[in-house]
Short mmCIF file of C-alpha atoms in Angstrom, two decimals:
data_model
loop_
_atom_site.label_atom_id
_atom_site.label_comp_id
_atom_site.label_asym_id
_atom_site.label_seq_id
_atom_site.Cartn_x
_atom_site.Cartn_y
_atom_site.Cartn_z
CA MET A 1 5.88 8.01 21.12
CA ALA A 2 7.30 6.25 18.09
CA GLU A 3 6.12 9.17 16.11
CA LYS A 4 8.33 11.21 18.37
CA THR A 5 11.42 9.20 18.15
CA GLU A 6 11.03 9.03 14.30
CA ALA A 7 10.69 12.71 13.98
CA ALA A 8 13.73 13.16 16.39
CA THR A 9 15.52 10.56 14.30
CA GLY A 10 15.11 12.49 11.10
CA GLY A 11 15.66 15.93 12.99
CA ALA A 12 18.81 14.48 14.05
CA GLY A 13 19.92 13.00 10.79
CA ALA A 14 18.87 16.55 9.08
CA GLY A 15 21.04 18.41 11.32
CA LYS A 16 24.20 16.23 12.02
CA GLN A 17 24.39 14.73 8.72
CA PRO A 18 23.82 16.77 5.85
CA ARG A 19 25.54 14.85 3.28
CA SER A 20 23.45 11.67 4.12
CA VAL A 21 20.24 13.52 4.29
CA ARG A 22 21.13 14.79 0.56
CA VAL A 23 21.83 11.02 -0.57
CA VAL A 24 18.56 10.32 0.78
CA LEU A 25 16.61 12.80 -0.82
CA LEU A 26 18.53 11.98 -4.22
CA ALA A 27 17.11 8.24 -3.79
CA LEU A 28 13.75 9.91 -3.10
CA MET A 29 13.93 11.91 -6.19
CA ILE A 30 14.83 9.00 -8.44
CA ALA A 31 11.79 7.03 -6.97
CA MET A 32 9.45 9.58 -7.67
CA MET A 33 10.93 10.26 -11.17
CA LEU A 34 10.06 6.70 -11.89
CA ALA A 35 6.58 6.96 -10.77
CA MET A 36 6.10 9.89 -13.15
CA LEU A 37 8.49 9.19 -16.18
CA ASP A 38 6.79 5.65 -16.49
CA ASN A 39 3.37 6.69 -18.18
CA MET A 40 5.39 9.28 -20.65
CA ILE A 41 7.45 6.56 -21.49
CA ILE A 42 5.18 3.89 -22.10
CA GLY A 43 3.08 5.96 -24.27
CA THR A 44 5.43 6.77 -26.87
CA ALA A 45 6.28 3.11 -27.06
CA MET A 46 2.65 2.17 -27.61
CA PRO A 47 2.41 1.77 -31.08
CA THR A 48 5.54 -0.40 -31.26
CA ILE A 49 3.95 -2.51 -28.35
CA VAL A 50 0.43 -2.95 -30.06
CA GLY A 51 2.33 -3.71 -33.37
CA GLU A 52 4.34 -6.64 -31.73
CA LEU A 53 1.62 -8.00 -29.21
CA GLY A 54 -1.68 -7.08 -31.09
CA GLY A 55 -4.99 -6.29 -28.92
CA LEU A 56 -5.44 -2.76 -30.45
CA GLU A 57 -9.06 -3.12 -28.55
CA HIS A 58 -7.40 -3.37 -25.25
CA LEU A 59 -4.88 -0.61 -25.63
CA SER A 60 -6.61 1.85 -23.30
CA TRP A 61 -6.42 -0.80 -20.45
CA VAL A 62 -2.37 -0.58 -20.32
CA VAL A 63 -2.83 2.86 -19.10
CA THR A 64 -5.90 2.42 -17.01
CA ALA A 65 -5.03 -0.67 -15.37
CA TYR A 66 -1.77 1.26 -14.08
CA THR A 67 -3.73 4.23 -13.08
CA LEU A 68 -6.55 2.31 -11.10
CA ALA A 69 -3.94 0.35 -9.16
CA THR A 70 -1.98 3.64 -8.31
CA ALA A 71 -5.32 5.52 -7.20
CA ALA A 72 -6.77 2.77 -5.44
CA SER A 73 -3.69 1.86 -3.37
CA THR A 74 -2.45 5.55 -2.64
CA PRO A 75 -4.51 5.88 0.49
CA LEU A 76 -3.48 2.21 1.69
CA TRP A 77 0.05 3.04 1.31
CA GLY A 78 -0.04 6.29 3.17
CA LYS A 79 -1.81 4.42 6.19
CA LEU A 80 0.72 1.79 6.45
CA GLY A 81 3.50 4.01 6.76
CA ASP A 82 1.92 5.66 9.43
CA MET A 83 1.14 2.38 11.26
CA TYR A 84 4.53 0.53 10.74
CA GLY A 85 6.87 2.81 9.60
CA ARG A 86 7.95 4.69 6.27
CA LYS A 87 11.55 3.17 5.44
CA GLY A 88 9.85 -0.32 5.12
CA VAL A 89 6.67 0.42 3.53
CA PHE A 90 8.70 2.46 1.17
CA MET A 91 11.14 -0.03 0.19
CA THR A 92 8.37 -2.53 -0.20
CA SER A 93 6.56 -0.33 -2.79
CA ILE A 94 9.82 0.04 -4.91
CA VAL A 95 10.36 -3.50 -5.00
CA ILE A 96 6.61 -4.05 -6.29
CA PHE A 97 7.13 -1.50 -8.79
CA LEU A 98 10.45 -2.79 -10.06
CA ALA A 99 8.64 -6.51 -10.03
CA GLY A 100 5.91 -4.90 -12.25
CA SER A 101 8.26 -3.50 -14.31
CA ALA A 102 10.40 -6.75 -14.75
CA LEU A 103 7.31 -8.67 -15.74
CA SER A 104 5.85 -6.13 -18.17
CA GLY A 105 8.71 -6.18 -20.07
CA MET A 106 8.59 -9.85 -20.35
CA ALA A 107 4.84 -9.91 -21.23
CA GLN A 108 4.01 -12.18 -24.12
CA ASP A 109 0.32 -10.84 -24.96
CA MET A 110 -1.63 -7.76 -24.14
CA GLY A 111 -3.18 -9.51 -21.38
CA GLN A 112 -0.61 -10.09 -19.55
CA LEU A 113 1.10 -6.71 -20.15
CA ILE A 114 -2.26 -5.14 -18.56
CA GLY A 115 -2.26 -7.65 -15.67
CA PHE A 116 1.51 -6.50 -14.78
CA ARG A 117 0.88 -2.97 -15.15
CA ALA A 118 -1.73 -3.17 -12.53
CA VAL A 119 1.21 -4.85 -10.60
CA GLN A 120 3.52 -1.93 -11.68
CA GLY A 121 0.68 0.78 -10.74
CA LEU A 122 0.24 -0.87 -7.30
CA GLY A 123 3.90 0.00 -6.31
CA ALA A 124 3.94 3.24 -7.78
CA GLY A 125 0.94 4.22 -5.43
CA GLY A 126 3.44 4.06 -2.67
CA LEU A 127 6.25 5.92 -4.30
CA MET A 128 4.92 9.60 -4.40
CA VAL A 129 3.27 9.24 -0.89
CA GLY A 130 6.58 7.54 0.42
CA VAL A 131 8.57 10.37 -1.12
CA MET A 132 6.41 13.19 0.48
CA ALA A 133 5.87 11.52 3.73
CA ILE A 134 9.55 10.81 4.17
CA ILE A 135 10.56 14.49 3.47
CA GLY A 136 7.77 15.57 6.10
CA ASP A 137 9.62 13.26 8.58
CA LEU A 138 13.09 14.54 7.90
CA ILE A 139 12.85 18.26 6.93
CA PRO A 140 10.96 20.77 9.15
CA PRO A 141 8.08 22.67 7.28
CA ARG A 142 9.56 25.81 7.36
CA GLU A 143 12.71 24.03 5.48
CA ARG A 144 10.52 21.82 3.07
CA GLY A 145 10.15 24.90 0.83
CA LYS A 146 13.63 24.85 -0.14
CA TYR A 147 13.15 21.32 -1.85
CA GLN A 148 10.19 22.30 -3.80
CA GLY A 149 12.53 23.24 -6.71
CA MET A 150 13.68 19.69 -6.86
CA ILE A 151 10.59 17.93 -6.67
CA ALA A 152 9.12 20.39 -9.75
CA GLY A 153 12.50 19.62 -11.27
CA VAL A 154 12.12 16.01 -11.46
CA MET A 155 8.17 16.63 -12.50
CA ALA A 156 9.53 18.87 -15.38
CA LEU A 157 12.21 16.72 -16.58
CA SER A 158 9.80 13.75 -16.49
CA MET A 159 7.30 15.35 -18.65
CA ILE A 160 9.65 16.95 -21.11
CA GLY A 161 12.33 13.86 -21.18
CA GLY A 162 9.72 11.00 -21.22
CA PRO A 163 8.39 11.07 -24.56
CA LEU A 164 11.93 11.88 -25.70
CA VAL A 165 13.58 8.99 -23.80
CA GLY A 166 10.61 6.53 -24.60
CA GLY A 167 10.96 7.28 -28.46
CA THR A 168 14.72 6.59 -28.10
CA ILE A 169 14.62 3.35 -26.01
CA THR A 170 12.19 2.01 -28.37
CA ASP A 171 13.96 2.86 -31.90
CA HIS A 172 17.42 1.63 -30.38
CA TRP A 173 16.68 -1.13 -27.74
CA GLY A 174 13.46 -2.26 -28.50
CA TRP A 175 9.77 -1.61 -26.31
CA ARG A 176 10.59 -4.07 -23.49
CA TRP A 177 13.54 -1.82 -22.13
CA SER A 178 11.01 1.16 -21.78
CA PHE A 179 10.36 -1.18 -18.60
CA TYR A 180 13.62 -2.57 -17.86
CA ILE A 181 15.00 0.73 -17.72
CA ASN A 182 13.19 1.38 -14.47
CA ILE A 183 15.23 -1.61 -12.86
CA PRO A 184 18.63 -0.01 -12.13
CA LEU A 185 17.23 3.28 -11.43
CA GLY A 186 15.16 1.55 -8.69
CA VAL A 187 17.91 -0.69 -7.50
CA ILE A 188 20.03 2.82 -6.68
CA ALA A 189 17.42 4.24 -4.89
CA LEU A 190 17.03 1.00 -2.45
CA ILE A 191 20.37 0.85 -2.05
CA ALA A 192 20.61 4.25 -0.95
CA ILE A 193 17.60 4.36 1.23
CA SER A 194 18.50 1.13 2.83
CA ALA A 195 22.22 2.39 3.65
CA VAL A 196 21.44 5.99 4.64
CA LEU A 197 17.88 6.38 5.92
CA HIS A 198 17.44 5.68 9.36
CA LEU A 199 14.13 5.80 11.08
CA PRO A 200 13.18 3.29 13.49
CA LYS A 201 10.37 0.45 12.84
CA LYS A 202 7.18 0.87 14.44
CA ARG A 203 4.65 -1.93 15.44
CA SER A 204 1.06 -0.88 15.73
CA GLU A 205 -1.17 -3.22 17.58
CA ALA A 206 -4.21 -1.92 15.64
CA ARG A 207 -5.36 -3.78 12.68
CA ILE A 208 -5.58 -2.83 9.18
CA ASP A 209 -8.93 -1.44 8.09
CA TYR A 210 -9.62 -4.05 5.34
CA LEU A 211 -13.27 -2.93 5.08
CA GLY A 212 -12.56 0.62 4.69
CA ALA A 213 -9.64 -0.03 2.27
CA ALA A 214 -12.11 -2.26 0.02
CA LEU A 215 -14.72 0.16 -0.05
CA LEU A 216 -12.15 2.86 -0.87
CA THR A 217 -10.95 0.73 -3.68
CA ILE A 218 -14.18 0.06 -5.05
CA GLY A 219 -15.26 3.64 -5.11
CA ILE A 220 -12.31 5.01 -6.71
CA THR A 221 -12.12 2.10 -9.38
CA ALA A 222 -15.73 3.00 -10.26
CA ILE A 223 -14.88 6.84 -10.67
CA VAL A 224 -11.82 6.19 -12.64
CA LEU A 225 -13.63 3.69 -14.76
CA VAL A 226 -16.73 6.37 -15.28
CA THR A 227 -14.06 8.96 -16.29
CA THR A 228 -12.03 6.74 -18.47
CA TRP A 229 -14.95 5.07 -20.31
CA GLY A 230 -17.91 7.75 -20.43
CA GLY A 231 -18.18 9.18 -23.76
CA THR A 232 -15.57 6.96 -25.47
CA GLU A 233 -16.29 3.05 -24.66
CA TYR A 234 -19.92 3.76 -23.35
CA ALA A 235 -22.32 6.73 -23.92
CA TRP A 236 -22.43 9.13 -20.65
CA THR A 237 -25.99 7.74 -20.30
CA SER A 238 -25.41 4.25 -20.67
CA ALA A 239 -26.53 1.44 -18.42
CA ARG A 240 -22.90 0.54 -17.71
CA ILE A 241 -21.86 3.99 -16.62
CA MET A 242 -24.96 4.73 -14.78
CA GLU A 243 -24.11 1.28 -12.85
CA LEU A 244 -20.58 2.44 -12.26
CA ILE A 245 -21.90 5.68 -10.96
CA GLY A 246 -24.28 4.11 -8.54
CA ILE A 247 -21.61 1.51 -7.28
CA GLY A 248 -19.18 4.31 -6.70
CA VAL A 249 -21.20 6.48 -4.87
CA ALA A 250 -22.70 3.73 -2.61
CA ALA A 251 -19.17 2.54 -2.08
CA LEU A 252 -17.92 5.85 -1.06
CA VAL A 253 -20.98 6.86 1.25
CA GLY A 254 -20.19 3.64 2.92
CA PHE A 255 -16.52 4.09 3.20
CA VAL A 256 -17.36 7.75 5.13
CA PHE A 257 -19.72 6.12 7.13
CA TRP A 258 -17.33 3.36 8.34
CA GLN A 259 -14.26 5.73 8.77
CA THR A 260 -16.53 7.08 11.97
CA ARG A 261 -16.40 3.70 13.48
CA ALA A 262 -12.88 1.91 12.31
CA ALA A 263 -10.41 1.55 15.40
CA GLU A 264 -7.47 2.47 12.70
CA PRO A 265 -9.47 4.47 9.88
CA ILE A 266 -7.60 4.38 6.39
CA LEU A 267 -8.32 7.80 5.90
CA PRO A 268 -9.06 9.53 9.48
CA LEU A 269 -11.97 12.34 8.69
CA HIS A 270 -10.81 14.22 11.66
CA ILE A 271 -8.07 15.86 9.43
CA PHE A 272 -10.64 17.18 7.30
CA ARG A 273 -11.64 19.39 10.19
CA SER A 274 -8.74 21.59 9.44
CA ARG A 275 -9.85 24.41 6.94
CA ASN A 276 -6.42 24.33 5.57
CA PHE A 277 -6.18 20.87 4.62
CA THR A 278 -9.48 20.64 3.15
CA LEU A 279 -8.72 23.86 0.96
CA MET A 280 -5.74 22.05 -0.26
CA SER A 281 -7.35 19.07 -1.40
CA VAL A 282 -9.78 21.16 -3.27
CA ILE A 283 -6.92 23.11 -4.83
CA GLY A 284 -4.90 19.95 -5.26
CA PHE A 285 -8.04 18.40 -7.23
CA ILE A 286 -8.19 21.33 -9.47
CA VAL A 287 -4.21 21.50 -10.43
CA GLY A 288 -4.42 17.72 -11.58
CA PHE A 289 -7.35 18.66 -13.40
CA VAL A 290 -5.93 21.49 -15.23
CA MET A 291 -2.34 20.26 -15.52
CA PHE A 292 -2.63 17.00 -17.18
CA GLY A 293 -5.78 18.45 -19.32
CA ALA A 294 -3.15 20.84 -20.42
CA THR A 295 -0.32 18.39 -21.36
CA LEU A 296 -2.66 16.40 -23.21
CA PHE A 297 -4.24 18.97 -25.63
CA LEU A 298 -1.45 21.56 -25.88
CA PRO A 299 0.78 18.88 -27.89
CA LEU A 300 -2.57 18.01 -29.81
CA TYR A 301 -2.89 21.56 -30.68
CA GLN A 302 0.64 22.22 -31.53
CA GLN A 303 0.95 19.18 -33.81
CA SER A 304 -2.39 19.40 -35.46
CA VAL A 305 -2.65 23.45 -35.90
CA GLN A 306 0.90 24.63 -35.98
CA GLY A 307 2.38 21.66 -37.68
CA ALA A 308 5.09 20.86 -35.09
CA SER A 309 6.64 17.24 -34.95
CA ALA A 310 5.16 14.64 -32.55
CA THR A 311 8.83 13.58 -31.67
CA ASN A 312 9.24 16.61 -29.94
CA SER A 313 6.14 16.67 -28.16
CA GLY A 314 7.70 16.83 -24.79
CA LEU A 315 9.54 19.83 -26.08
CA LEU A 316 6.64 21.99 -26.67
CA LEU A 317 5.69 21.92 -22.98
CA LEU A 318 8.77 23.69 -22.27
CA PRO A 319 7.70 27.11 -21.87
CA MET A 320 4.67 25.88 -19.41
CA LEU A 321 7.29 23.36 -17.38
CA GLY A 322 10.07 25.64 -17.26
CA ALA A 323 7.85 28.47 -15.85
CA MET A 324 6.55 26.23 -13.10
CA LEU A 325 10.12 25.34 -12.34
CA VAL A 326 11.39 28.67 -11.70
CA THR A 327 8.17 29.79 -9.97
CA SER A 328 8.42 26.79 -7.72
CA MET A 329 11.87 27.03 -6.91
CA VAL A 330 11.30 30.93 -5.80
CA ALA A 331 8.17 30.04 -3.76
CA GLY A 332 10.03 27.26 -2.07
CA ARG A 333 12.97 30.10 -1.19
CA VAL A 334 10.53 32.71 0.05
CA THR A 335 8.46 30.36 1.92
CA THR A 336 11.67 29.28 3.73
CA SER A 337 12.83 32.72 4.63
CA THR A 338 9.82 34.23 5.51
CA GLY A 339 7.42 31.30 6.50
CA ARG A 340 4.48 32.83 4.71
CA TYR A 341 3.05 31.08 2.05
CA LYS A 342 -0.61 32.62 1.47
CA ILE A 343 0.30 34.61 -1.22
CA PHE A 344 1.53 31.75 -3.47
CA PRO A 345 -2.22 29.99 -3.52
CA VAL A 346 -3.91 33.13 -4.30
CA ALA A 347 -1.37 34.49 -7.17
CA GLY A 348 -1.08 30.89 -8.44
CA GLY A 349 -5.07 30.50 -8.60
CA ALA A 350 -5.24 33.89 -10.52
CA LEU A 351 -2.36 33.19 -13.02
CA MET A 352 -3.80 29.73 -13.70
CA THR A 353 -7.39 31.17 -14.56
CA VAL A 354 -5.69 33.90 -16.64
CA GLY A 355 -3.27 31.68 -18.33
CA LEU A 356 -5.90 29.18 -19.66
CA TYR A 357 -8.32 31.58 -20.45
CA LEU A 358 -5.44 33.06 -22.90
CA LEU A 359 -5.12 29.56 -24.22
CA SER A 360 -8.57 29.31 -24.87
CA THR A 361 -8.17 32.11 -27.51
CA MET A 362 -5.61 30.41 -29.49
CA ASP A 363 -6.94 29.81 -33.11
CA THR A 364 -5.28 28.68 -36.50
CA ASP A 365 -3.30 31.73 -36.93
CA THR A 366 -1.66 31.50 -33.45
CA THR A 367 2.04 31.75 -33.64
CA ARG A 368 4.23 29.40 -31.64
CA PHE A 369 5.76 32.32 -29.61
CA THR A 370 2.44 33.55 -28.50
CA SER A 371 1.15 30.33 -27.54
CA GLY A 372 4.62 30.08 -25.63
CA LEU A 373 3.88 33.02 -23.73
CA TYR A 374 0.21 31.96 -22.54
CA MET A 375 1.55 28.51 -21.40
CA ALA A 376 4.22 30.31 -19.52
CA VAL A 377 1.59 32.36 -17.64
CA VAL A 378 -0.22 28.69 -16.63
CA GLY A 379 3.29 27.51 -15.65
CA LEU A 380 3.54 30.24 -13.30
CA GLY A 381 0.44 29.69 -11.46
CA MET A 382 1.00 25.99 -11.37
CA GLY A 383 4.49 26.71 -9.93
CA CYS A 384 2.71 28.60 -7.17
CA LEU A 385 0.42 25.70 -6.31
CA MET A 386 1.89 22.53 -6.91
CA GLN A 387 4.29 21.94 -3.64
CA ILE A 388 2.72 24.69 -1.62
CA THR A 389 -0.64 22.34 -1.48
CA MET A 390 1.36 19.35 -0.19
CA LEU A 391 3.48 21.74 2.36
CA VAL A 392 0.21 23.39 3.71
CA ALA A 393 -1.37 19.92 4.07
CA GLN A 394 1.49 18.47 5.94
CA ASN A 395 1.60 21.30 7.98
CA SER A 396 -2.18 21.19 8.68
CA VAL A 397 -2.09 17.57 10.30
CA GLU A 398 -0.22 16.19 13.27
CA MET A 399 2.73 14.06 12.59
CA LYS A 400 1.09 10.72 13.18
CA ASP A 401 -1.15 11.56 10.34
CA MET A 402 1.70 12.64 8.10
CA GLY A 403 1.11 9.62 5.90
CA VAL A 404 -2.47 9.82 5.18
CA ALA A 405 -2.23 13.65 4.58
CA SER A 406 0.56 13.05 1.81
CA SER A 407 -1.53 10.08 0.33
CA SER A 408 -4.91 12.05 0.59
CA THR A 409 -3.52 15.17 -1.16
CA THR A 410 -1.75 12.80 -4.12
CA LEU A 411 -4.99 11.01 -4.19
CA PHE A 412 -6.99 13.98 -4.97
CA ARG A 413 -4.63 15.17 -7.61
CA THR A 414 -4.88 12.13 -9.13
CA LEU A 415 -8.56 12.15 -9.31
CA GLY A 416 -8.42 15.54 -10.45
CA SER A 417 -6.33 14.50 -13.39
CA SER A 418 -8.71 11.46 -14.01
CA PHE A 419 -11.86 13.99 -14.29
CA GLY A 420 -9.88 16.75 -16.05
CA VAL A 421 -8.39 14.21 -18.82
CA ALA A 422 -12.17 12.72 -19.06
CA ILE A 423 -14.36 15.82 -19.08
CA MET A 424 -11.90 18.23 -21.13
CA GLY A 425 -11.63 15.26 -23.42
CA ALA A 426 -15.31 14.78 -23.95
CA LEU A 427 -15.83 18.21 -24.61
CA PHE A 428 -12.87 18.89 -26.89
CA ASN A 429 -14.09 15.55 -29.02
CA ASN A 430 -17.57 16.67 -29.27
CA ARG A 431 -16.48 20.22 -30.52
CA VAL A 432 -14.21 18.74 -33.25
CA GLN A 433 -16.88 16.42 -34.68
CA ASP A 434 -19.23 19.11 -34.76
CA VAL A 435 -16.86 21.78 -36.52
CA MET A 436 -15.72 18.90 -38.97
CA ALA A 437 -19.35 18.25 -39.73
CA GLU A 438 -20.27 21.96 -40.63
CA ARG A 439 -17.04 22.62 -42.53
CA ALA A 440 -16.32 19.13 -44.32
CA ALA A 441 -19.37 17.07 -43.82
CA GLY A 442 -19.01 13.40 -44.59
CA SER A 443 -15.90 13.76 -46.46
CA GLY A 444 -14.21 14.50 -42.63
CA ALA A 445 -15.57 11.58 -40.90
CA LYS A 446 -12.20 9.72 -41.53
CA ALA A 447 -10.08 12.46 -40.15
CA THR A 448 -11.98 12.57 -37.27
CA GLU A 449 -11.92 8.97 -36.18
CA GLN A 450 -8.08 9.34 -36.78
CA SER A 451 -7.70 12.47 -35.06
CA ALA A 452 -5.22 10.88 -32.36
CA THR A 453 -3.00 9.49 -35.03
CA LEU A 454 -2.95 12.20 -37.43
CA THR A 455 0.71 13.62 -37.59
CA ALA A 456 2.03 16.35 -39.26
CA ASP A 457 3.28 14.50 -42.29
CA ALA A 458 -0.17 12.73 -42.22
CA LEU A 459 -2.04 16.14 -42.27
CA ASN A 460 0.05 17.36 -45.27
CA ALA A 461 -1.21 14.53 -47.17
CA LEU A 462 -4.79 15.46 -46.54
CA PRO A 463 -6.83 17.21 -49.13
CA THR A 464 -6.43 21.01 -48.56
CA ALA A 465 -10.28 21.53 -47.68
CA ILE A 466 -10.31 18.44 -45.45
CA ARG A 467 -6.86 19.59 -43.60
CA ASP A 468 -8.12 23.18 -43.25
CA ALA A 469 -11.46 21.92 -41.60
CA TYR A 470 -9.66 19.46 -39.18
CA GLN A 471 -7.34 22.59 -38.09
CA HIS A 472 -10.04 24.74 -37.52
CA ALA A 473 -12.06 21.73 -35.60
CA VAL A 474 -9.04 21.14 -33.13
CA SER A 475 -8.51 24.79 -32.62
CA ALA A 476 -12.10 24.88 -31.89
CA GLY A 477 -11.75 21.96 -29.45
CA THR A 478 -8.86 23.26 -27.70
CA HIS A 479 -10.84 26.42 -27.17
CA THR A 480 -13.83 24.58 -25.64
CA ALA A 481 -11.39 22.60 -23.34
CA PHE A 482 -9.48 25.64 -22.06
CA LEU A 483 -12.26 27.52 -21.26
CA LEU A 484 -13.55 25.15 -18.98
CA GLY A 485 -9.95 24.78 -17.48
CA SER A 486 -10.22 28.45 -16.80
CA ALA A 487 -13.75 28.26 -15.15
CA VAL A 488 -12.30 25.41 -12.97
CA ALA A 489 -9.39 27.31 -12.11
CA VAL A 490 -11.75 30.15 -10.81
CA LEU A 491 -12.43 27.67 -7.98
CA ALA A 492 -8.92 27.32 -7.01
CA LEU A 493 -8.57 31.19 -6.74
CA VAL A 494 -11.50 31.37 -4.34
CA ALA A 495 -10.38 28.51 -2.38
CA SER A 496 -7.06 29.97 -1.85
CA PHE A 497 -8.56 33.38 -0.54
CA PHE A 498 -9.82 31.28 2.70
CA VAL A 499 -6.36 29.85 3.44
CA LYS A 500 -5.34 30.47 7.02
CA GLU A 501 -1.63 31.48 7.21
CA VAL A 502 -0.50 29.10 10.02
CA PRO A 503 3.11 29.61 11.15
CA LEU A 504 5.53 27.12 9.57
CA LYS A 505 7.72 25.84 12.26
CA GLY A 506 11.28 25.35 11.63
CA ALA A 507 14.53 23.92 13.18
CA GLY A 508 16.65 26.10 15.89
CA PRO A 509 15.88 27.23 19.30
CA LYS A 510 12.82 29.70 17.96
CA ALA A 511 10.89 26.37 16.89
CA ALA A 512 11.96 24.32 19.88
CA ASP A 513 10.49 26.86 22.02
CA ALA A 514 7.20 26.82 20.33
CA PRO A 515 4.22 24.86 22.18
CA ALA A 516 3.56 21.50 21.63
CA ASP A 517 0.54 20.49 19.56
CA GLY A 518 -1.34 17.25 19.40
CA ASP A 519 1.36 14.51 19.26
CA GLY A 520 4.07 16.80 18.17
CA ASP A 521 7.26 16.90 20.01
CA PRO A 522 8.59 20.51 20.27
CA ALA A 523 12.17 19.54 20.90
CA THR A 524 12.37 18.19 17.39
CA ALA A 525 11.00 21.13 15.58
CA LYS A 526 9.25 18.69 13.57
CA ALA A 527 5.64 18.63 14.60
CA PRO A 528 3.57 20.44 12.35
CA VAL A 529 0.97 23.01 13.69
CA THR A 530 -2.61 21.99 13.74
CA GLU A 531 -4.75 24.47 12.43
CA ALA A 532 -7.89 25.46 14.57
CA VAL A 533 -10.86 26.16 12.39
#
């Protein structure tokens, strides 16, 4: 009953108080930007941070601690929102994120910074999930497409502006303000949500599934550590990696077994009975795999091979992100006006596959214009997929499972990004080393070791033979990485053909006449249609 009340309240708010709903949506976009912008800003500030705090050997943990905490807490935040109400849970996640930001800015050594980044990541896990689930409560599925452009715009703005903002803040205010800048934005979001968002509190008599949460956390942590450490800190066949794989598999198998017995499971397995939800989880994983791999290797290629400045690394992705933004807005409008969406996963999978293959053909002679066109093709594909996956996933479950549907989709995308960066990175590094060994022999070893820090100026200072060898090596490495990405994108294309186009419910009399499904309330025009397999 609480679910019906909440949906009805959101529906009423959406219909009678459009200005209030717009204020809420603006606050939600700010919260989403906080989660997405953080790593982009911190990445630019990291050299300065290490210079002041030391601890270069622990540098990777500043990012890993945040990523681990975010991934592990994501499913729990979604379930808590379903059980106790989204408003309070979402505001709690913002407060935790802001506390972690403030503490990170005050860190006095690398150990403190890593610990406080974990606190920050714990809050970040609830930001994305809360945004998606609250939009799912406030906006009918048929109308949600209109807001895809807003979400895609925030993502594009974060990816483009993050490095620029991070560099500017670090140069003029100091690296600590890279964290402090979150606080005023977060406070604005908190005030707006507290004043305008009116969703009734829920009280669930069921107890939190602590065992399920622990097993899932252990499994996710092991997976992320394997993808982070494998091939870098430890060899893929090392005892430590094998131990982590064993722990991860055991924990996840135990988690799946326990979810069939838990009274209030963290991740109800029945949602995977929906063909569409399962397919969206697979496609979301692949989108994460491809997108974060592309955002990692494209700037590296353009800086190392095409001589672009690292300062403008975010702008180098503009063709891809701009195309993603425009396509996402068009897809949202078309979905809202027609109620149809299957064409977008199919077109997105095809464009992403073709675009990544085109990127794999780049070499040392490829112009920036040509690489920009190839990036735009990838962006068009991702724009068709980014928000449609969340929309279809939410439309495939009952309202009472909106939180876990949102968190599961977000989790699969996060895990996809971890696997994408790890696997594509391993192939890239191996290929770079092989080509350097062929072209420059021992004289290129130092350049290979310092590949992550070779700026355009540093490259120009290298001997001509080594610079030429290194540029060919990076070109070969990106070829291998993007060829893998293209092969993986084929899976998204195949999966999209099996998507069943279940009508999206919308506001108004037509939706109200629709039959109720599960716990949905047709009078609110909110309850998603549960698809029969």
